[in-house]
Short mmCIF file of C-alpha atoms in Angstrom, two decimals:
data_model
loop_
_atom_site.label_atom_id
_atom_site.label_comp_id
_atom_site.label_asym_id
_atom_site.label_seq_id
_atom_site.Cartn_x
_atom_site.Cartn_y
_atom_site.Cartn_z
CA MET A 1 -9.19 7.27 7.46
CA SER A 2 -6.99 9.97 9.08
CA ASN A 3 -3.50 9.20 10.00
CA THR A 4 -4.10 9.05 13.57
CA GLN A 5 -6.26 6.00 13.07
CA GLY A 6 -3.48 3.87 11.48
CA ALA A 7 -1.88 0.84 13.25
CA LEU A 8 1.49 2.67 13.19
CA SER A 9 0.44 6.30 13.36
CA ASP A 10 2.64 6.93 16.36
CA LEU A 11 5.80 6.20 14.52
CA THR A 12 8.33 8.15 12.55
CA VAL A 13 10.35 6.33 9.95
CA LEU A 14 13.47 7.55 8.09
CA ASP A 15 13.79 5.66 4.75
CA LEU A 16 17.13 5.52 3.14
CA CYS A 17 16.49 2.49 1.00
CA ASP A 18 17.11 2.07 -2.63
CA GLU A 19 15.07 -0.30 -4.90
CA LYS A 20 15.95 -3.30 -2.61
CA GLY A 21 14.29 -2.05 0.57
CA GLN A 22 12.04 0.63 -0.52
CA TYR A 23 9.03 -1.44 -0.10
CA MET A 24 9.39 -1.57 3.68
CA GLY A 25 8.84 2.06 4.04
CA LYS A 26 5.73 1.75 1.77
CA LEU A 27 4.23 -1.07 4.13
CA MET A 28 4.79 0.89 7.10
CA GLY A 29 3.55 4.33 5.67
CA GLU A 30 0.33 2.61 4.39
CA MET A 31 -0.17 1.27 8.06
CA GLY A 32 -0.05 4.90 9.30
CA ALA A 33 3.67 5.74 10.13
CA ARG A 34 4.98 8.89 9.02
CA VAL A 35 7.74 7.92 6.58
CA VAL A 36 10.42 10.34 5.37
CA LYS A 37 12.30 9.15 2.35
CA ILE A 38 15.75 10.37 2.33
CA GLU A 39 17.33 10.51 -1.08
CA PRO A 40 20.53 12.31 -2.50
CA PRO A 41 20.21 15.54 -4.30
CA GLY A 42 18.55 15.04 -7.51
CA GLY A 43 16.81 11.92 -6.30
CA GLY A 44 17.86 8.35 -5.93
CA PRO A 45 18.66 5.57 -8.55
CA ALA A 46 15.12 3.97 -8.18
CA ARG A 47 13.70 7.07 -10.05
CA ASN A 48 15.39 6.03 -13.10
CA ILE A 49 13.68 2.59 -13.37
CA ARG A 50 11.40 2.15 -16.18
CA PRO A 51 8.39 2.22 -17.12
CA PHE A 52 7.92 5.94 -17.15
CA ARG A 53 4.56 7.90 -17.56
CA ASN A 54 4.04 8.42 -21.27
CA ASP A 55 7.36 6.97 -21.90
CA VAL A 56 9.16 10.26 -20.97
CA GLN A 57 12.16 9.79 -18.73
CA ASP A 58 11.61 12.04 -15.83
CA PRO A 59 12.72 11.39 -12.01
CA ASN A 60 9.28 12.36 -10.96
CA GLN A 61 7.38 10.00 -13.41
CA SER A 62 8.81 6.54 -12.91
CA LEU A 63 5.99 4.33 -12.41
CA HIS A 64 8.27 1.82 -10.66
CA PHE A 65 9.13 4.41 -8.21
CA TRP A 66 5.42 5.53 -7.81
CA ALA A 67 4.41 2.09 -6.99
CA PHE A 68 6.86 1.43 -4.24
CA ASN A 69 7.03 4.83 -2.58
CA THR A 70 3.49 5.64 -1.98
CA ALA A 71 2.49 7.10 1.60
CA LYS A 72 5.93 8.79 2.17
CA GLU A 73 7.33 12.23 2.38
CA GLY A 74 10.55 12.93 0.69
CA VAL A 75 13.49 15.04 1.34
CA THR A 76 16.98 15.17 -0.26
CA LEU A 77 20.15 15.02 1.72
CA ASP A 78 23.91 14.22 0.78
CA LEU A 79 25.11 11.80 3.37
CA GLU A 80 28.72 12.18 2.18
CA GLN A 81 28.96 15.68 3.27
CA PRO A 82 29.66 16.33 7.02
CA GLU A 83 26.88 18.80 7.19
CA GLY A 84 24.49 16.29 5.66
CA GLN A 85 25.72 13.60 8.41
CA GLU A 86 24.69 16.00 11.11
CA ILE A 87 21.37 16.72 9.66
CA LEU A 88 20.60 12.93 9.47
CA LYS A 89 21.58 12.74 13.10
CA LYS A 90 19.21 15.50 14.00
CA LEU A 91 16.51 13.73 12.16
CA VAL A 92 17.33 10.37 14.01
CA GLU A 93 16.87 12.20 17.44
CA ASN A 94 13.12 12.16 17.01
CA ALA A 95 12.83 9.05 14.83
CA ASP A 96 11.65 5.53 15.79
CA VAL A 97 12.85 3.54 12.84
CA LEU A 98 15.63 3.99 10.23
CA LEU A 99 15.52 1.76 7.27
CA GLU A 100 18.50 1.40 5.10
CA SER A 101 19.81 -0.96 2.14
CA PHE A 102 23.28 0.13 1.71
CA ASP A 103 26.33 -2.20 1.27
CA PRO A 104 27.45 -3.37 4.65
CA GLY A 105 29.93 -1.08 6.40
CA TYR A 106 29.06 2.03 4.02
CA LEU A 107 26.97 4.01 6.83
CA ASP A 108 29.70 2.94 9.42
CA SER A 109 32.43 4.65 7.06
CA LEU A 110 30.31 7.89 7.28
CA GLY A 111 29.91 7.65 11.05
CA LEU A 112 26.33 6.78 10.60
CA GLY A 113 26.34 3.28 11.68
CA TYR A 114 24.26 1.68 14.21
CA SER A 115 26.52 2.46 17.08
CA ASP A 116 26.88 6.13 15.93
CA LEU A 117 23.09 6.57 15.58
CA SER A 118 22.07 4.62 18.64
CA ALA A 119 24.22 6.94 20.68
CA VAL A 120 22.06 9.91 19.49
CA ASN A 121 18.75 7.90 20.10
CA PRO A 122 19.10 4.92 22.03
CA GLU A 123 15.60 3.78 21.35
CA LEU A 124 16.00 3.67 17.64
CA VAL A 125 15.20 0.55 15.52
CA MET A 126 17.46 0.45 12.58
CA THR A 127 16.86 -2.11 9.85
CA SER A 128 19.48 -2.98 7.48
CA LEU A 129 18.49 -5.01 4.40
CA THR A 130 21.35 -6.24 2.23
CA GLY A 131 21.91 -9.06 -0.19
CA PHE A 132 23.66 -11.44 2.26
CA GLY A 133 23.53 -9.89 5.79
CA GLN A 134 26.01 -7.82 7.79
CA ASP A 135 28.41 -10.56 8.32
CA GLY A 136 29.61 -13.95 7.09
CA PRO A 137 31.67 -14.75 3.93
CA TYR A 138 29.18 -13.45 1.33
CA ARG A 139 28.66 -10.14 3.22
CA ASP A 140 30.35 -8.05 0.72
CA TYR A 141 28.82 -10.13 -2.42
CA LYS A 142 26.65 -8.10 -4.86
CA THR A 143 23.00 -8.99 -5.43
CA SER A 144 20.08 -8.20 -7.60
CA ASP A 145 16.73 -9.81 -7.56
CA LEU A 146 17.79 -12.45 -9.98
CA VAL A 147 20.73 -13.26 -7.65
CA ALA A 148 18.24 -13.60 -4.72
CA MET A 149 15.95 -15.76 -6.69
CA ALA A 150 18.72 -18.04 -7.78
CA MET A 151 20.91 -18.25 -4.72
CA GLY A 152 17.76 -18.52 -2.30
CA GLY A 153 16.59 -21.51 -4.13
CA VAL A 154 13.22 -20.19 -5.44
CA MET A 155 14.38 -20.51 -8.96
CA HIS A 156 15.22 -24.30 -8.56
CA SER A 157 11.42 -24.87 -8.17
CA CYS A 158 10.11 -22.74 -10.94
CA GLY A 159 10.14 -24.19 -14.54
CA TYR A 160 8.51 -26.64 -16.85
CA ASP A 161 8.50 -30.36 -16.59
CA ASP A 162 6.86 -30.85 -20.12
CA LEU A 163 9.73 -29.45 -22.03
CA PRO A 164 12.82 -31.85 -21.74
CA GLY A 165 15.82 -30.30 -20.42
CA ALA A 166 14.21 -27.20 -19.57
CA PRO A 167 16.22 -24.81 -17.26
CA PRO A 168 14.83 -23.15 -14.02
CA ILE A 169 13.28 -19.64 -14.49
CA ARG A 170 12.74 -16.80 -12.41
CA PRO A 171 9.56 -15.16 -11.16
CA SER A 172 9.49 -11.57 -12.38
CA GLY A 173 8.50 -8.41 -10.64
CA GLY A 174 10.93 -7.98 -7.93
CA HIS A 175 9.75 -11.09 -5.88
CA GLY A 176 13.23 -11.36 -4.12
CA TYR A 177 13.16 -7.73 -2.84
CA ILE A 178 9.39 -8.12 -1.99
CA ILE A 179 9.94 -11.29 -0.05
CA SER A 180 12.83 -9.84 1.87
CA CYS A 181 10.91 -6.61 2.66
CA ASN A 182 8.13 -8.33 4.03
CA TYR A 183 10.56 -10.32 6.36
CA ALA A 184 12.30 -7.19 7.31
CA THR A 185 9.18 -5.29 8.21
CA ILE A 186 8.18 -8.18 10.40
CA GLY A 187 11.51 -8.04 12.20
CA THR A 188 11.40 -4.40 12.41
CA LEU A 189 7.80 -4.55 14.25
CA MET A 190 9.16 -7.31 16.47
CA ALA A 191 12.02 -4.94 17.46
CA LEU A 192 9.63 -2.09 18.05
CA ASN A 193 7.71 -4.40 20.42
CA TRP A 194 10.75 -5.09 22.35
CA ARG A 195 11.54 -1.50 22.60
CA ASP A 196 8.12 -0.54 23.94
CA MET A 197 8.66 -3.18 26.47
CA THR A 198 12.27 -2.39 27.47
CA GLY A 199 13.12 1.23 26.17
CA GLU A 200 15.96 -0.42 24.25
CA GLY A 201 16.48 -0.10 20.38
CA GLN A 202 18.27 -2.55 18.15
CA HIS A 203 19.74 -3.22 15.01
CA VAL A 204 17.69 -5.64 12.63
CA ASP A 205 20.11 -7.26 10.35
CA ALA A 206 17.90 -8.62 7.43
CA SER A 207 19.27 -10.79 4.58
CA ILE A 208 17.53 -11.03 1.29
CA HIS A 209 19.26 -14.43 0.73
CA GLU A 210 17.87 -15.77 3.91
CA ALA A 211 14.50 -14.46 3.39
CA CYS A 212 14.45 -16.05 -0.14
CA SER A 213 15.79 -19.30 1.20
CA CYS A 214 12.95 -19.47 3.76
CA THR A 215 10.39 -19.15 0.89
CA THR A 216 10.92 -22.26 -1.01
CA GLU A 217 7.70 -24.00 0.01
CA ALA A 218 8.36 -27.69 0.40
CA ALA A 219 11.84 -27.87 -1.11
CA MET A 220 13.86 -27.00 2.10
CA PRO A 221 11.97 -29.19 4.60
CA THR A 222 11.70 -32.06 2.11
CA TYR A 223 15.57 -32.04 1.81
CA ILE A 224 16.09 -31.51 5.55
CA TYR A 225 13.79 -34.63 6.35
CA THR A 226 14.30 -36.84 3.54
CA LYS A 227 17.34 -35.50 1.62
CA GLU A 228 15.49 -35.81 -1.57
CA LEU A 229 15.12 -32.90 -4.15
CA VAL A 230 11.94 -31.61 -5.50
CA LYS A 231 11.36 -31.45 -9.26
CA ARG A 232 10.00 -28.50 -11.18
CA GLN A 233 6.34 -29.02 -12.43
CA THR A 234 4.64 -26.76 -15.00
CA GLY A 235 1.83 -24.78 -13.40
CA ARG A 236 1.75 -26.64 -10.28
CA HIS A 237 3.68 -27.36 -6.97
CA HIS A 238 7.05 -28.89 -7.26
CA GLY A 239 7.20 -32.45 -5.81
CA VAL A 240 9.61 -35.43 -5.20
CA GLN A 241 7.37 -37.55 -7.24
CA PRO A 242 5.62 -36.28 -10.55
CA THR A 243 1.88 -35.32 -10.06
CA PRO A 244 -0.70 -34.96 -12.74
CA LYS A 245 -0.70 -31.69 -14.75
CA THR A 246 -3.49 -29.72 -13.32
CA LEU A 247 -3.62 -26.95 -16.11
CA CYS A 248 -6.87 -28.12 -18.02
CA PRO A 249 -7.97 -26.34 -21.33
CA THR A 250 -11.51 -25.23 -21.74
CA SER A 251 -13.99 -25.01 -24.56
CA ASP A 252 -13.36 -21.30 -24.95
CA GLY A 253 -9.56 -21.42 -25.34
CA ARG A 254 -8.66 -20.63 -21.59
CA TYR A 255 -7.33 -22.79 -18.67
CA ILE A 256 -8.49 -23.94 -15.45
CA ASN A 257 -6.02 -24.98 -12.66
CA VAL A 258 -7.55 -27.70 -10.70
CA PHE A 259 -6.35 -28.37 -7.11
CA ALA A 260 -7.08 -30.88 -4.29
CA VAL A 261 -9.17 -33.36 -6.50
CA PHE A 262 -8.27 -36.39 -4.14
CA THR A 263 -8.01 -34.61 -0.81
CA SER A 264 -11.17 -36.20 0.42
CA LEU A 265 -13.59 -38.87 -0.48
CA ASP A 266 -16.59 -36.42 -0.11
CA GLN A 267 -14.88 -34.15 -2.61
CA TRP A 268 -14.23 -36.90 -5.15
CA LEU A 269 -17.80 -38.19 -5.01
CA THR A 270 -19.14 -34.57 -5.45
CA LEU A 271 -16.86 -34.20 -8.56
CA VAL A 272 -17.90 -37.45 -9.95
CA ARG A 273 -21.78 -36.81 -9.37
CA TRP A 274 -21.32 -33.37 -11.25
CA MET A 275 -19.65 -35.11 -14.08
CA ASP A 276 -22.21 -37.93 -14.09
CA GLU A 277 -25.14 -35.43 -14.22
CA ALA A 278 -23.57 -34.18 -17.45
CA GLY A 279 -23.18 -37.60 -18.73
CA MET A 280 -19.43 -37.46 -18.78
CA ALA A 281 -18.19 -39.58 -15.71
CA GLU A 282 -17.44 -42.50 -17.95
CA ASP A 283 -16.07 -45.37 -15.47
CA LEU A 284 -15.19 -43.08 -12.64
CA THR A 285 -18.39 -43.94 -10.87
CA ASP A 286 -16.75 -47.55 -10.46
CA PRO A 287 -15.97 -48.23 -6.73
CA HIS A 288 -12.42 -48.87 -7.72
CA TYR A 289 -12.04 -45.09 -8.08
CA ARG A 290 -13.81 -44.53 -4.75
CA ASP A 291 -11.03 -46.56 -3.07
CA MET A 292 -8.52 -44.36 -5.01
CA ALA A 293 -9.90 -41.16 -3.65
CA ALA A 294 -10.28 -42.73 -0.06
CA MET A 295 -6.58 -43.40 -0.17
CA ARG A 296 -5.87 -39.88 -1.31
CA LEU A 297 -3.49 -41.05 -3.99
CA ARG A 298 -1.62 -38.24 -5.90
CA ALA A 299 0.02 -40.48 -8.55
CA GLY A 300 -0.21 -43.83 -10.36
CA PRO A 301 -2.27 -45.10 -13.27
CA GLU A 302 -5.70 -44.65 -11.68
CA VAL A 303 -4.90 -41.07 -10.96
CA ASP A 304 -3.62 -40.70 -14.41
CA HIS A 305 -6.96 -41.98 -15.88
CA ALA A 306 -8.99 -40.07 -13.63
CA PHE A 307 -7.45 -36.99 -14.79
CA VAL A 308 -7.86 -37.72 -18.27
CA VAL A 309 -11.63 -38.06 -17.79
CA VAL A 310 -11.74 -35.13 -15.57
CA LYS A 311 -9.95 -33.11 -18.31
CA LYS A 312 -12.43 -34.22 -21.04
CA PHE A 313 -15.20 -32.92 -18.81
CA ILE A 314 -13.35 -29.48 -18.42
CA ALA A 315 -12.69 -29.30 -22.10
CA ALA A 316 -16.47 -29.52 -22.86
CA HIS A 317 -17.26 -26.52 -20.76
CA THR A 318 -16.24 -22.78 -20.83
CA ALA A 319 -13.71 -21.56 -18.18
CA GLU A 320 -16.54 -19.62 -16.34
CA GLU A 321 -18.94 -22.61 -16.30
CA ILE A 322 -16.16 -24.78 -14.70
CA TYR A 323 -14.93 -22.09 -12.26
CA ARG A 324 -18.44 -21.25 -10.70
CA GLY A 325 -19.62 -24.84 -10.86
CA ALA A 326 -16.40 -25.93 -9.04
CA GLN A 327 -16.45 -23.04 -6.36
CA GLY A 328 -20.16 -23.74 -5.88
CA ARG A 329 -19.07 -27.35 -4.87
CA LYS A 330 -16.12 -25.92 -2.72
CA PHE A 331 -13.34 -26.91 -5.08
CA PRO A 332 -10.53 -24.58 -5.01
CA TRP A 333 -10.17 -24.41 -8.61
CA ALA A 334 -9.59 -21.12 -10.53
CA ILE A 335 -9.40 -19.69 -14.08
CA VAL A 336 -5.84 -18.67 -15.17
CA ARG A 337 -6.43 -15.12 -15.65
CA SER A 338 -4.69 -12.33 -17.54
CA PRO A 339 -3.63 -8.92 -15.71
CA GLU A 340 -6.45 -7.02 -17.39
CA GLU A 341 -8.90 -9.38 -16.39
CA THR A 342 -7.93 -9.15 -12.63
CA LEU A 343 -7.94 -5.39 -12.84
CA ASP A 344 -11.56 -5.55 -14.29
CA ASP A 345 -12.67 -8.09 -11.55
CA ALA A 346 -15.62 -6.60 -9.74
CA HIS A 347 -14.68 -8.47 -6.54
CA PHE A 348 -11.74 -6.22 -6.53
CA ALA A 349 -12.93 -2.99 -8.03
CA GLU A 350 -16.50 -2.87 -6.58
CA ASP A 351 -17.23 -5.29 -3.86
CA ARG A 352 -14.11 -4.81 -1.80
CA GLY A 353 -12.74 -1.42 -2.67
CA PHE A 354 -9.26 -2.97 -3.42
CA PHE A 355 -8.15 -0.12 -5.83
CA ALA A 356 -7.85 3.36 -4.27
CA GLU A 357 -7.59 6.43 -6.41
CA VAL A 358 -4.48 8.53 -5.75
CA GLU A 359 -4.43 12.04 -6.75
CA HIS A 360 -1.33 13.56 -8.60
CA PRO A 361 -2.33 17.27 -8.70
CA GLU A 362 1.04 18.37 -10.06
CA LEU A 363 0.08 16.28 -13.25
CA GLY A 364 -3.71 17.18 -13.01
CA GLU A 365 -4.57 13.72 -13.18
CA THR A 366 -5.87 11.05 -10.58
CA TYR A 367 -4.37 7.55 -10.95
CA THR A 368 -5.73 4.38 -9.63
CA LEU A 369 -3.25 2.18 -7.61
CA ASN A 370 -3.83 -0.84 -5.62
CA GLY A 371 -3.49 0.22 -1.92
CA THR A 372 -4.40 -0.69 1.37
CA PRO A 373 -7.71 0.16 2.69
CA TRP A 374 -6.43 2.38 5.56
CA ARG A 375 -4.38 5.12 3.47
CA THR A 376 -2.20 5.78 0.84
CA PHE A 377 -1.06 8.98 -0.94
CA ARG A 378 1.21 9.41 -3.98
CA SER A 379 5.07 9.05 -3.89
CA PRO A 380 7.26 12.31 -3.11
CA LEU A 381 8.45 14.43 -5.91
CA VAL A 382 12.21 15.04 -5.58
CA GLY A 383 12.98 16.87 -2.47
CA GLU A 384 9.19 17.76 -2.05
CA HIS A 385 9.35 18.10 1.76
CA ASN A 386 12.58 19.83 2.23
CA ASP A 387 11.04 22.86 3.52
CA SER A 388 8.62 21.15 5.84
CA VAL A 389 10.93 18.59 7.26
CA TYR A 390 13.96 20.84 7.58
CA GLY A 391 12.12 23.81 8.49
CA GLU A 392 9.29 22.57 10.86
CA ASP A 393 10.89 19.41 12.14
CA LEU A 394 14.38 20.77 12.77
CA GLY A 395 13.66 24.38 12.87
CA MET A 396 15.85 25.65 10.14
CA SER A 397 15.21 29.19 8.80
CA PRO A 398 14.25 29.73 5.07
CA ASP A 399 17.75 31.23 4.53
CA GLU A 400 19.47 28.34 6.06
CA ILE A 401 17.56 25.78 3.85
CA GLU A 402 18.32 27.88 0.82
CA ARG A 403 22.18 27.82 1.80
CA LEU A 404 21.94 23.87 2.11
CA ARG A 405 20.29 23.82 -1.18
CA ALA A 406 22.94 26.09 -2.88
CA ASN A 407 25.78 24.13 -1.45
CA GLY A 408 24.29 20.76 -2.59
CA VAL A 409 23.76 19.44 0.81
CA ILE A 410 20.10 18.92 0.06
#
């Protein structure tokens, strides 16, 4: 698909984000926007995040940077030099969106805050993603993905209930940053919609803390309406009351996660019929358990016994037999898979074309990344598009660009 066919192909986005906000630009770039990533000379700190290709530390070979910066062009620019500040303002003149994740007040101190930049381009949508927002008592607090998971409340629901005294744990992989980038991108698109209707730009103040606090599943609404706290439960949803353990071992040493066993009488009867055909329903054909299912009970002695029998049935079969059999009967059950099993899944790799090959000609290799179906291309090298952006977009001569490079401005 060409760039002109993307949902956001009429937009130009300037991306000044670090590790916290870089996913916003990737989302918009892969939806078709022209995204220009602006880094300090030598490249931004995100290029130093491990792992590196072949374990060789190089700012152009951070796999973390690659993953979160596809579909972007890249330039270098020193925003702390007056000439760099003027160049950014020139870029803003023709931009639709500016994304940034500096500490609150930093860009204002450089004369590059929203009031300064909107004076240059009144239709500019500027999205600032910070740990706790642009105001409030936590405004200047430092954050990290771990802080976001803890303070936002997500960690409170993650952990084990079969290990007495087990503490809360955090999801890995930058969940807090990814959650907040999704929220911030939604806010940016809403601001663009408003701009298209009114001609007015605006400043989108996105808080990682608030985004994570809104992503705690039932914890927040349960407390708001009942003043009760949910409890962590291994491998399943948190809950005010303990619910049966749903991770079930199979005969081939794997696990099946069962779900919604008692959500409808029809589903329960289908499950018991399946088990009975294998001669393993035991006493679950008794009408007593039919009443249990009709009442959609989630806890209690009958539910505990039913799960014991169901687990015996599952333990007598392979994971694949249970998974296919359950899905064939419309049960939302799943095999607990390892990463390599997911990567090898034909549903992704063959049937839906989920993985897109991204060429990296400078390395003479092609890498397979999971990208959107509409477009993606590899992350930029440090300052890769300095000549094209400053030369073609801003009309600078080669001599002028070289002077900026020699003076450390770009």
